[in-house]
Every structure is written in structure tokens, then in C-alpha cells.
mmCIF file of C-alpha atoms in Angstrom:
data_model
loop_
_atom_site.group_PDB
_atom_site.id
_atom_site.type_symbol
_atom_site.label_atom_id
_atom_site.label_comp_id
_atom_site.label_asym_id
_atom_site.label_seq_id
_atom_site.Cartn_x
_atom_site.Cartn_y
_atom_site.Cartn_z
ATOM 1 C CA TRP A 1365 -10.990 -22.242 -10.559
ATOM 2 C CA LYS A 1366 -12.006 -19.652 -13.373
ATOM 3 C CA LEU A 1367 -10.141 -16.641 -15.121
ATOM 4 C CA GLY A 1368 -10.807 -13.085 -15.787
ATOM 5 C CA TRP A 1369 -10.054 -9.846 -16.390
ATOM 6 C CA ARG A 1370 -10.199 -5.921 -15.775
ATOM 7 C CA TYR A 1371 -9.019 -3.281 -17.818
ATOM 8 C CA GLN A 1372 -8.873 -0.226 -15.426
ATOM 9 C CA ASP A 1373 -7.977 3.231 -17.394
ATOM 10 C CA ASN A 1374 -6.232 5.418 -14.915
ATOM 11 C CA GLU A 1375 -5.343 9.061 -14.673
ATOM 12 C CA ASP A 1376 -4.276 10.031 -18.063
ATOM 13 C CA THR A 1377 -2.406 13.078 -17.270
ATOM 14 C CA GLY A 1378 0.899 12.978 -15.495
ATOM 15 C CA ASN A 1379 0.581 9.502 -14.747
ATOM 16 C CA ILE A 1380 2.196 7.906 -11.306
ATOM 17 C CA ASN A 1381 0.902 4.613 -11.739
ATOM 18 C CA SER A 1382 3.731 2.069 -9.876
ATOM 19 C CA MET A 1383 4.780 -1.641 -8.702
ATOM 20 C CA THR A 1384 7.267 -3.304 -6.601
ATOM 21 C CA SER A 1385 9.819 -4.343 -9.450
ATOM 22 C CA ASN A 1386 10.245 -8.151 -10.139
ATOM 23 C CA HIS A 1387 6.179 -8.796 -8.807
ATOM 24 C CA HIS A 1388 4.187 -11.769 -9.559
ATOM 25 C CA PHE A 1389 0.967 -10.312 -10.917
ATOM 26 C CA ASN A 1390 -0.581 -11.654 -14.228
ATOM 27 C CA GLY A 1391 -1.532 -8.514 -16.001
ATOM 28 C CA PHE A 1392 0.124 -5.724 -17.701
ATOM 29 C CA PHE A 1393 0.869 -2.560 -15.398
ATOM 30 C CA PHE A 1394 1.646 0.898 -17.232
ATOM 31 C CA ASP A 1395 -0.274 4.037 -17.489
ATOM 32 C CA ASP A 1396 -3.182 1.876 -17.136
ATOM 33 C CA THR A 1397 -3.548 -1.184 -15.836
ATOM 34 C CA ILE A 1398 -4.768 -4.519 -16.546
ATOM 35 C CA HIS A 1399 -5.698 -7.323 -13.543
ATOM 36 C CA TYR A 1400 -5.885 -11.205 -14.482
ATOM 37 C CA TYR A 1401 -8.063 -12.628 -11.731
ATOM 38 C CA CYS A 1402 -8.098 -16.657 -10.625
ATOM 39 C CA SER A 1403 -11.837 -17.235 -9.249
ATOM 40 C CA LYS A 1404 -12.998 -20.228 -7.435
ATOM 41 C CA THR A 1405 -16.728 -20.674 -8.239
ATOM 42 C CA SER A 1406 -17.734 -23.076 -6.496
ATOM 43 C CA TYR A 1407 -17.026 -25.161 -3.030
ATOM 44 C CA SER A 1408 -14.674 -27.972 -2.663
ATOM 45 C CA GLY A 1409 -12.944 -29.027 -0.327
ATOM 46 C CA SER A 1410 -12.756 -29.848 2.924
ATOM 47 C CA GLY A 1411 -12.513 -27.649 6.142
ATOM 48 C CA SER A 1412 -12.645 -23.610 6.721
ATOM 49 C CA TRP A 1413 -10.243 -20.906 6.603
ATOM 50 C CA PRO A 1414 -7.885 -20.828 9.256
ATOM 51 C CA ARG A 1415 -7.991 -17.765 11.936
ATOM 52 C CA GLY A 1416 -5.855 -15.072 10.914
ATOM 53 C CA ASN A 1417 -5.455 -11.130 10.060
ATOM 54 C CA TYR A 1418 -5.862 -11.037 6.105
ATOM 55 C CA CYS A 1419 -8.526 -10.349 3.001
ATOM 56 C CA ILE A 1420 -8.686 -12.217 0.376
ATOM 57 C CA MET A 1421 -11.443 -11.091 -2.843
ATOM 58 C CA ARG A 1422 -15.132 -12.151 -2.777
ATOM 59 C CA TYR A 1423 -16.147 -13.985 -5.599
ATOM 60 C CA GLY A 1424 -20.250 -14.126 -5.393
ATOM 61 C CA SER A 1425 -22.708 -12.433 -2.748
ATOM 62 C CA SER A 1426 -20.983 -13.318 0.830
ATOM 63 C CA CYS A 1427 -18.097 -13.907 2.645
ATOM 64 C CA PRO A 1428 -16.915 -17.244 3.731
ATOM 65 C CA SER A 1429 -17.459 -18.118 7.401
ATOM 66 C CA GLY A 1430 -15.219 -15.670 9.907
ATOM 67 C CA PHE A 1431 -15.122 -13.360 7.566
ATOM 68 C CA SER A 1432 -16.333 -9.655 7.439
ATOM 69 C CA SER A 1433 -17.162 -8.056 3.583
ATOM 70 C CA GLY A 1434 -15.563 -5.042 2.278
ATOM 71 C CA SER A 1435 -15.033 -2.735 -0.337
ATOM 72 C CA ILE A 1436 -12.885 -0.562 -2.203
ATOM 73 C CA TYR A 1437 -13.452 1.995 -4.447
ATOM 74 C CA TRP A 1438 -11.626 3.651 -7.349
ATOM 75 C CA ASP A 1439 -12.563 6.826 -9.507
ATOM 76 C CA ASP A 1440 -11.183 5.348 -12.433
ATOM 77 C CA GLU A 1441 -10.167 8.032 -15.351
ATOM 78 C CA ASP A 1442 -12.886 10.156 -16.525
ATOM 79 C CA SER A 1443 -12.172 11.507 -20.112
ATOM 80 C CA TYR A 1444 -12.202 8.828 -23.092
ATOM 81 C CA ASN A 1445 -12.333 6.533 -20.445
ATOM 82 C CA MET A 1446 -11.785 2.858 -21.809
ATOM 83 C CA ASN A 1447 -12.688 0.123 -19.298
ATOM 84 C CA GLY A 1448 -13.163 -3.300 -19.469
ATOM 85 C CA LYS A 1449 -14.015 -6.602 -18.060
ATOM 86 C CA GLY A 1450 -14.260 -10.305 -19.685
ATOM 87 C CA GLY A 1451 -14.670 -13.548 -17.635
ATOM 88 C CA TYR A 1452 -14.481 -14.242 -13.704
ATOM 89 C CA VAL A 1453 -13.925 -11.445 -11.704
ATOM 90 C CA PRO A 1454 -14.718 -10.986 -8.263
ATOM 91 C CA SER A 1455 -17.592 -9.599 -6.991
ATOM 92 C CA GLY A 1456 -18.286 -5.760 -7.518
ATOM 93 C CA THR A 1457 -19.150 -3.089 -9.895
ATOM 94 C CA TYR A 1458 -16.993 -2.903 -13.341
ATOM 95 C CA GLY A 1459 -18.938 0.263 -14.935
ATOM 96 C CA SER A 1460 -16.629 3.324 -15.872
ATOM 97 C CA ASN A 1461 -15.057 3.333 -11.832
ATOM 98 C CA THR A 1462 -14.006 -0.027 -10.355
ATOM 99 C CA ARG A 1463 -15.556 -0.963 -6.789
ATOM 100 C CA ILE A 1464 -14.160 -4.487 -5.404
ATOM 101 C CA ASN A 1465 -15.459 -6.053 -2.889
ATOM 102 C CA TYR A 1466 -13.135 -8.268 -0.234
ATOM 103 C CA CYS A 1467 -13.747 -10.496 2.950
ATOM 104 C CA CYS A 1468 -11.415 -10.366 5.928
ATOM 105 C CA ARG A 1469 -10.720 -11.783 8.888
ATOM 106 C CA SER A 1470 -8.475 -10.234 11.924
ATOM 107 C CA ASP A 1471 -9.331 -13.160 14.633
ATOM 108 C CA GLY A 1472 -5.391 -14.220 15.158
ATOM 109 C CA SER A 1473 -2.241 -12.644 14.710
ATOM 110 C CA ALA A 1474 -0.252 -12.523 11.458
ATOM 111 C CA SER A 1475 2.933 -13.271 13.224
ATOM 112 C CA SER A 1476 1.160 -17.083 13.918
ATOM 113 C CA TYR A 1477 1.321 -19.527 11.483
ATOM 114 C CA ILE A 1478 -1.718 -20.583 9.269
ATOM 115 C CA SER A 1479 -1.974 -23.464 7.735
ATOM 116 C CA LEU A 1480 -3.103 -23.595 3.726
ATOM 117 C CA PRO A 1481 -2.469 -25.295 0.391
ATOM 118 C CA THR A 1482 0.785 -25.046 -0.374
ATOM 119 C CA THR A 1483 0.764 -26.582 -3.735
ATOM 120 C CA ASP A 1484 0.827 -23.102 -6.091
ATOM 121 C CA PRO A 1485 1.681 -20.034 -5.073
ATOM 122 C CA PHE A 1486 -0.982 -17.512 -4.121
ATOM 123 C CA TYR A 1487 -1.845 -13.536 -3.118
ATOM 124 C CA LEU A 1488 -3.675 -12.796 0.627
ATOM 125 C CA MET A 1489 -3.843 -9.240 0.836
ATOM 126 C CA ARG A 1490 -3.009 -7.103 4.402
ATOM 127 C CA TYR A 1491 -5.735 -6.399 6.330
ATOM 128 C CA THR A 1492 -5.191 -4.884 10.032
ATOM 129 C CA SER A 1493 -1.151 -5.582 10.299
ATOM 130 C CA SER A 1494 2.339 -3.832 9.484
ATOM 131 C CA ILE A 1495 3.523 -7.614 8.576
ATOM 132 C CA CYS A 1496 1.957 -9.678 6.054
ATOM 133 C CA GLN A 1497 0.224 -13.114 7.387
ATOM 134 C CA ARG A 1498 2.406 -16.285 7.753
ATOM 135 C CA VAL A 1499 1.678 -19.301 6.496
ATOM 136 C CA SER A 1500 3.206 -22.555 7.051
ATOM 137 C CA GLY A 1501 5.827 -24.106 4.355
ATOM 138 C CA MET A 1502 5.532 -20.877 2.351
ATOM 139 C CA THR A 1503 8.252 -17.770 1.950
ATOM 140 C CA VAL A 1504 6.390 -14.673 1.825
ATOM 141 C CA ARG A 1505 6.995 -11.567 -0.136
ATOM 142 C CA GLU A 1506 4.910 -7.782 -0.026
ATOM 143 C CA GLU A 1507 3.955 -6.984 -3.131
ATOM 144 C CA ILE A 1508 2.417 -2.957 -3.773
ATOM 145 C CA ILE A 1509 0.378 -1.373 -6.472
ATOM 146 C CA THR A 1510 -0.163 1.984 -6.442
ATOM 147 C CA THR A 1511 -2.549 3.486 -9.220
ATOM 148 C CA ASP A 1512 -2.882 7.113 -10.204
ATOM 149 C CA ASP A 1513 -6.545 7.678 -9.846
ATOM 150 C CA GLU A 1514 -8.820 10.132 -11.613
ATOM 151 C CA ASP A 1515 -7.484 13.901 -10.577
ATOM 152 C CA THR A 1516 -10.679 15.907 -11.143
ATOM 153 C CA SER A 1517 -12.959 15.577 -8.332
ATOM 154 C CA ASN A 1518 -11.853 12.454 -6.824
ATOM 155 C CA ASN A 1519 -14.311 9.993 -4.968
ATOM 156 C CA ASN A 1520 -11.818 7.460 -4.350
ATOM 157 C CA SER A 1521 -13.339 5.379 -1.289
ATOM 158 C CA VAL A 1522 -13.538 2.652 1.276
ATOM 159 C CA SER A 1523 -16.071 0.544 3.220
ATOM 160 C CA GLY A 1524 -16.438 -2.229 5.311
ATOM 161 C CA SER A 1525 -13.973 -4.576 5.600
ATOM 162 C CA HIS A 1526 -10.961 -4.117 3.229
ATOM 163 C CA PRO A 1527 -7.573 -4.570 2.937
ATOM 164 C CA LYS A 1528 -5.063 -2.112 3.528
ATOM 165 C CA VAL A 1529 -4.771 0.976 1.403
ATOM 166 C CA THR A 1530 -3.047 3.804 1.722
ATOM 167 C CA GLY A 1531 -4.111 7.366 0.105
ATOM 168 C CA THR A 1532 -7.045 9.197 -0.862
ATOM 169 C CA SER A 1533 -6.942 10.430 -4.449
ATOM 170 C CA ASN A 1534 -4.539 7.690 -5.243
ATOM 171 C CA HIS A 1535 -4.872 4.085 -4.363
ATOM 172 C CA ARG A 1536 -2.068 1.739 -2.816
ATOM 173 C CA LEU A 1537 -2.487 -1.747 -1.981
ATOM 174 C CA TYR A 1538 -0.176 -4.454 0.164
ATOM 175 C CA TYR A 1539 -0.543 -7.451 -1.493
ATOM 176 C CA CYS A 1540 1.523 -11.120 -0.164
ATOM 177 C CA TYR A 1541 2.812 -13.429 -2.225
ATOM 178 C CA TYR A 1542 3.247 -16.703 -1.293
ATOM 179 C CA SER A 1543 5.104 -19.507 -2.815
#
């Protein structure tokens, strides 16, 4: 696992970024956002991802078996854009705007328990279900991030298989924190 970060310059005028209180994200969230990521950069372990209804962030050029690929595009602040990144981040495009690639699957029910390692907390993302995927031996809490994206000629978009997102000119994403 390797660490990376993304500084995302959100809307400057009347910014309305918001996030779930008492969240577990590693980063800074104010009028702009800084997300820290832990990316698994090589294959290890045994078995495969279980059937279910969830998304993960993609690292590399393709998704694991059983997942479909997609992305979310953020139209970040146009004026005096300060976007930056470092280290190992999910696959995507990180310039003056942000595109993150995801891997999603819906070949099982989110209400059925799946088996994943339980030694450390982690996040999955909601896909097509109205609830977070259940994971054996873990408690889950939904945490939501809303970013105030560019107000002028906003070009936010989604494509392919991507996590549940609401809003068009501002994105709201639904994360599932497991502990």
C-alpha cells in the first residue's frame, strides 16, 4: 500500500462544501479539499473480490475480475486554480479539473453479507443500492462528501459504472466506512 494525495480547488465564491460530521477521512476539508489515499499498487493475497453491490477506486489500467469501469469528473475552480497531487493516487486525470476512475459491481445484494479482511478499517462506495454493502464482522457508517464545484459553465459529468453520486453542478458522494 502506498500513500498519495490530491488537492482539489473547489468553487471560490459562496463555497458550500460539506461533509458528514465525525467522519473518518484522512484529509482537510474546508473551501477546498485535500484527500489522502492508500493505493494498493501490486497484486497480493489470494481469492477474488466477492459478489455484491459496491465500488472501489481503480488503480492501474483495468478493474479486477467481476467489476465494470467508470469515472466521475469534477469541474474544479477556474480562477486561480491551485489543484495539485503527489504520490500514488487512484487512476484518473489530475490537472486543473479532476477525473477519478472507479470499479463497480452489482452482481449481488448489498443486504447480503460479504467476506473481506477485517483487521483494518476501510471504505467502499455505494453503487446502485440505497444502502451500504454489508460486510461480515464489520460495522458500517455512511459518510457523505459534497463538493462545491465550478459555478460558471460547469462541466461535471459521470461515465460508465461509477459510485452513487447526486447533484449535477455539485457532486455528492456516498462512502461506506467499515470498522
